[in-house]
Amino acid sequence: MTPVHRRAVIGAAAAAAAAPATAAAAAGPPAQGTGPAGPPPPRGLRLRDFWAHDPFIVPDRRSGHYFLYLRNLPEQTGIPGTGTLVYRSRDLATWQGPWSVFTVPDGAWATDGGWAPEVHRHAGRWYLFLTLHDESRALAEPPEVLRRTYRRGTFVAVADSPYGPFELLDPRRPQTPDTFMCLDGTLFVEDGRPWLVYAHEWIQRFDGTMEAVPLTAGLDRAAGDPVHLFRASGAPWLDERVTADPAALPPYVTDGPQLLRSRTGDLLMLWSTYLGPAGSQGYVQTQARSRSGRLAGPWELLPVLVGDNAGHGMPFRAFDGSLMLVVHRPFGSPDSRAKLYELHDAGDRLTAGRRRRDLDGGD
């Protein structure tokens, strides 16, 4: 399977693997307050019990809950529309959900996808970042380009509660450049200035890149030009040359950027790609380090952190202070689930510790 089709196939095949949702999820919780309203959805779920792709976990000490945000698949949940779901847990072992926290409104710039939802507490509010696309709205067609490109970008929505409902800051355009095919945008704040760090699709770039664009204080639009960070082909295990021949082009994929400061102040980025041409060695979780300690880099690409067809990970601090990593595994199958690992901060890089099967329920 080529990466251009990877998420579409996963979404279509996932119905058989999902835990059933209730009507309470479709109703959704209130915009404000300490918890959701209405009849509760299922309790006592383990991570192995429900499909998860691009998982994002937010520890919220005020409520005592971990919030897990995932893409909504209507064919699984019965919740209409493209949007975002949340599950909650007090111990990472058992979960309750899903609740619907966001649905893409009619008339938005793009209304399909809903990939890689993540939620950040920023300036007193909760901000949802997610990727939307519209394959019917072409950006360029062959022979002008080697591959057809179309609308794909990261949008930002806002709410006063982690339960939503989130509303798009600007439904008319994404916060990423609207002539780029972008995905998996995340928030990073440097010297008080918010940045949107995103992956620029290999479909358009041929050699996928990581880039960043500064945002306004309200996160509603770009406040400057994009900045190039690095290319997927710079990964240390790759020695193939990028070619303009579409029949031979290896998919140099950039996915899922997540940034954090290490204990020594180093700026690290988790990201995902393929180990080998055409994904022949599977999806992997890898990392990079900024040699300057600044977002602008230059960036050094480091060896694989977690293999075994796992990736799109994000780090978080558990309530006991330990550093954790959540990834999805396997990739490209309806069996995709959220998996948890201990994560160790070595200063200039991260190292993966033991897999927490006691929490994620095992394989």
XYZ file of C-alpha atoms in Angstrom:
363
model
C 0.000 0.000 0.000
C 1.355 3.425 -0.887
C 1.147 6.179 1.739
C -1.181 8.305 -0.393
C -3.910 5.734 0.275
C -2.899 4.649 3.756
C -5.447 6.556 5.844
C -8.345 6.052 3.457
C -7.943 2.277 3.598
C -7.556 2.272 7.349
C -10.720 4.324 7.793
C -12.765 2.129 5.480
C -11.594 -1.107 7.064
C -11.860 -0.078 10.692
C -15.571 -0.636 11.341
C -15.167 -4.245 12.439
C -12.647 -3.338 15.120
C -14.419 -0.512 16.942
C -16.186 -0.644 20.306
C -19.864 0.365 20.033
C -20.836 3.940 20.863
C -24.059 5.156 22.457
C -26.515 7.896 21.602
C -24.974 9.950 24.405
C -21.827 10.359 22.328
C -23.745 11.890 19.454
C -25.402 14.404 21.754
C -22.044 15.561 23.112
C -21.151 17.353 26.338
C -21.728 21.030 27.158
C -19.358 23.789 26.100
C -18.283 24.522 29.658
C -18.295 22.768 33.018
C -16.360 20.014 34.681
C -17.779 17.080 32.775
C -20.091 15.928 30.015
C -23.860 15.964 30.263
C -26.397 13.302 29.369
C -26.316 9.509 29.658
C -22.725 8.272 29.928
C -21.075 6.292 27.125
C -19.393 2.938 27.902
C -17.041 2.694 30.877
C -14.253 0.260 31.651
C -12.810 0.178 28.127
C -9.210 -0.880 27.615
C -7.146 0.668 24.835
C -7.196 -2.699 23.068
C -11.015 -2.474 22.877
C -11.325 0.403 20.396
C -9.707 1.504 17.146
C -7.189 4.314 17.456
C -5.114 6.123 14.853
C -2.945 9.192 15.504
C -3.725 9.094 19.261
C -3.210 12.235 21.347
C -3.349 12.177 25.169
C -3.773 15.302 27.308
C -3.165 14.961 31.079
C -5.408 17.468 32.872
C -4.501 17.703 36.564
C -7.407 20.001 37.366
C -9.976 17.370 36.475
C -7.772 14.384 37.301
C -8.413 12.933 33.834
C -6.341 11.926 30.870
C -8.142 12.894 27.659
C -7.532 10.795 24.528
C -8.501 12.518 21.271
C -9.210 10.499 18.120
C -10.764 10.940 14.716
C -14.464 10.103 14.435
C -15.420 7.390 11.956
C -19.213 7.638 11.473
C -19.471 4.067 10.184
C -18.159 2.874 13.556
C -19.750 5.262 15.995
C -23.029 6.257 14.410
C -22.061 9.880 15.074
C -22.610 11.831 11.849
C -20.036 14.035 10.191
C -16.293 14.457 10.070
C -15.025 15.303 13.523
C -13.223 14.494 16.741
C -13.947 12.177 19.673
C -12.602 12.147 23.215
C -12.208 9.336 25.731
C -11.207 9.943 29.360
C -9.383 7.963 32.017
C -8.024 8.465 35.522
C -5.362 5.766 35.330
C -4.515 5.149 31.618
C -5.768 1.585 32.059
C -9.558 1.951 31.793
C -11.364 4.486 29.661
C -14.817 5.946 29.179
C -16.161 7.256 25.886
C -16.490 8.329 23.225
C -17.932 11.830 23.389
C -18.153 13.957 20.263
C -16.299 17.253 20.765
C -16.164 18.634 17.225
C -17.980 18.276 13.895
C -16.808 20.052 10.740
C -19.474 22.573 9.700
C -21.047 22.569 6.268
C -19.402 24.972 3.870
C -15.918 24.737 5.367
C -12.874 24.931 3.064
C -12.621 21.146 3.383
C -14.905 18.690 5.148
C -13.240 15.250 4.877
C -10.505 13.642 6.930
C -10.380 14.922 10.471
C -6.937 13.315 10.816
C -4.521 13.662 13.704
C -6.659 15.663 16.155
C -4.734 17.126 19.055
C -5.791 19.526 21.804
C -3.619 22.129 23.543
C -4.317 24.341 26.540
C -3.142 27.792 25.481
C -3.816 31.296 26.827
C -6.651 30.041 29.021
C -8.571 28.188 26.310
C -8.503 24.790 24.608
C -7.363 24.605 20.979
C -7.993 21.690 18.621
C -5.664 21.118 15.660
C -6.790 18.677 12.950
C -6.234 17.986 9.264
C -9.034 18.270 6.692
C -8.977 17.585 2.975
C -11.145 17.767 -0.136
C -10.071 15.513 -3.019
C -12.627 17.157 -5.329
C -10.801 20.525 -5.128
C -7.610 20.101 -7.109
C -4.609 22.334 -6.561
C -2.832 21.085 -9.706
C -3.301 18.333 -12.283
C -0.876 16.411 -14.513
C 0.879 17.201 -16.793
C 1.480 20.403 -14.840
C 2.590 18.193 -11.945
C 3.606 14.538 -11.694
C 0.856 13.682 -9.210
C -2.544 15.256 -8.753
C -2.648 17.510 -5.694
C -5.701 18.746 -3.845
C -6.809 20.666 -0.774
C -5.320 19.413 2.474
C -4.451 21.506 5.504
C -4.453 21.840 9.279
C -7.240 23.843 10.901
C -7.474 25.267 14.409
C -10.669 25.254 16.481
C -11.295 26.588 19.990
C -13.432 25.758 23.039
C -13.650 26.623 26.730
C -13.586 22.987 27.817
C -11.659 19.850 26.825
C -15.090 18.371 26.065
C -15.768 21.057 23.462
C -17.739 21.838 21.460
C -14.879 23.228 19.392
C -15.508 25.846 16.712
C -13.203 26.556 13.790
C -11.401 29.869 14.100
C -11.692 30.331 10.335
C -13.744 27.799 8.346
C -12.805 29.538 5.076
C -9.139 28.457 5.044
C -6.623 26.407 7.029
C -3.934 27.930 9.218
C -1.335 26.184 7.030
C -0.690 27.681 3.561
C -3.776 26.912 1.469
C -1.785 26.101 -1.688
C 0.242 23.449 0.147
C -0.818 19.883 0.952
C -0.208 19.938 4.709
C -1.109 17.613 7.544
C -0.547 16.789 11.219
C -0.073 20.365 12.424
C 0.934 20.898 16.052
C 1.388 23.904 18.340
C 4.811 25.047 19.525
C 5.484 28.262 21.463
C 8.947 29.817 21.351
C 9.737 33.051 23.200
C 6.014 33.625 23.631
C 5.323 33.374 19.893
C 3.006 30.557 18.716
C 4.067 28.438 15.752
C 2.215 25.790 13.786
C 4.639 22.972 12.917
C 3.347 20.692 10.164
C 4.278 18.039 7.608
C 4.317 19.089 3.958
C 3.059 16.077 2.012
C 5.435 13.980 -0.089
C 2.611 13.859 -2.670
C 3.340 17.512 -3.448
C 6.984 17.760 -2.408
C 8.139 14.272 -3.519
C 10.548 14.515 -0.604
C 8.262 15.256 2.359
C 9.346 18.075 4.649
C 8.747 19.439 8.108
C 7.913 23.125 8.116
C 6.614 25.767 10.513
C 4.561 28.910 10.151
C 4.158 31.636 12.788
C 0.630 32.281 14.030
C -1.128 35.351 15.346
C -1.670 35.563 19.108
C -5.213 34.257 18.644
C -3.952 31.321 16.500
C -6.499 32.250 13.825
C -4.125 32.849 10.895
C -0.531 32.791 9.731
C 1.584 35.764 10.774
C 4.495 35.197 8.394
C 5.994 32.937 5.774
C 6.650 29.197 6.253
C 10.080 28.131 7.505
C 11.684 24.912 6.245
C 12.988 22.599 8.988
C 14.134 19.321 7.354
C 13.457 16.705 4.676
C 12.409 13.077 5.128
C 15.257 11.885 2.898
C 17.735 13.111 5.516
C 16.856 10.157 7.779
C 20.128 8.358 8.657
C 18.992 4.937 7.392
C 18.173 6.145 3.871
C 20.688 6.130 1.049
C 18.368 6.232 -1.973
C 18.379 9.322 -4.136
C 15.153 11.198 -4.723
C 14.185 10.993 -8.395
C 11.713 12.872 -10.580
C 10.607 9.589 -12.185
C 7.125 8.914 -10.708
C 7.440 5.186 -11.424
C 10.528 4.961 -9.229
C 9.786 7.670 -6.691
C 10.163 6.398 -3.124
C 7.639 7.931 -0.727
C 9.739 10.013 1.628
C 6.999 10.622 4.188
C 6.901 13.141 7.028
C 4.161 12.574 9.607
C 3.162 13.567 13.115
C 5.592 16.236 14.439
C 5.651 16.646 18.233
C 8.131 18.918 20.008
C 9.471 18.987 23.547
C 12.327 20.410 25.594
C 14.570 17.820 27.179
C 15.972 18.006 30.707
C 19.104 19.648 29.257
C 17.139 22.234 27.278
C 17.637 20.497 23.928
C 14.763 20.903 21.485
C 13.620 17.487 20.257
C 10.984 16.483 17.721
C 9.195 13.170 17.459
C 8.089 12.362 13.901
C 7.175 9.339 11.795
C 8.139 7.986 8.392
C 8.854 4.710 6.605
C 11.958 2.597 7.130
C 12.887 1.773 3.563
C 11.445 2.517 0.119
C 7.665 2.308 -0.319
C 7.246 1.467 3.341
C 8.830 -1.940 2.779
C 10.128 -2.035 6.344
C 7.039 -0.561 7.949
C 6.021 2.639 9.670
C 8.377 3.860 12.394
C 8.543 6.366 15.222
C 11.710 8.392 15.007
C 13.071 11.709 16.295
C 15.218 14.738 15.504
C 17.212 17.295 17.474
C 17.737 20.989 16.767
C 21.478 21.693 16.937
C 20.761 25.309 17.848
C 18.067 24.528 20.385
C 15.754 26.723 18.317
C 12.841 25.815 16.082
C 14.680 27.090 12.997
C 17.357 24.427 13.524
C 19.440 23.145 11.813
C 17.897 19.750 12.590
C 19.781 16.495 13.020
C 17.737 13.389 12.195
C 18.264 10.578 14.693
C 17.764 6.783 14.579
C 14.429 5.025 15.000
C 12.867 5.215 18.458
C 10.103 2.584 18.063
C 9.735 0.258 15.075
C 7.444 -2.721 14.565
C 5.040 -0.813 12.272
C 4.230 1.747 14.983
C 4.287 5.516 14.927
C 2.613 8.926 14.992
C 3.567 9.138 18.657
C 3.292 11.930 21.161
C 4.966 12.354 24.578
C 3.127 13.292 27.761
C 3.733 13.452 31.505
C 1.717 11.002 33.562
C 0.325 12.255 36.850
C 3.163 10.490 38.707
C 5.679 12.603 36.761
C 6.919 9.848 34.465
C 7.434 10.580 30.793
C 5.261 8.430 28.511
C 4.813 7.851 24.792
C 1.596 6.886 23.010
C 1.752 5.515 19.435
C -0.619 3.589 17.205
C 0.252 0.073 16.085
C -0.030 -1.671 13.702
C -0.308 0.641 10.712
C -2.528 -0.114 7.733
C -4.917 -2.518 9.396
C -8.265 -2.375 11.198
C -6.352 -3.662 14.221
C -4.666 -0.313 14.875
C -4.691 0.500 18.606
C -3.076 3.000 20.973
C 0.045 1.560 22.634
C 1.916 3.006 25.620
C 5.653 3.062 26.319
C 7.838 4.508 29.022
C 10.027 7.252 27.591
C 13.434 8.256 28.935
C 14.936 11.720 28.560
C 18.633 11.373 27.712
C 19.063 15.106 27.120
C 20.160 15.109 23.494
C 17.584 12.456 22.555
C 14.792 10.251 23.853
C 15.007 6.509 24.414
C 12.079 4.120 24.558
C 11.613 2.117 27.748
C 9.362 -0.825 28.436
C 6.052 -1.273 26.707
C 3.245 -0.767 29.239
C 1.078 -3.744 28.348
C -0.439 -3.527 31.844
C -1.968 -0.200 30.785
C -2.725 -0.615 27.078
C -4.064 -4.159 27.429
C -1.386 -5.932 25.406
C -1.461 -7.122 21.809
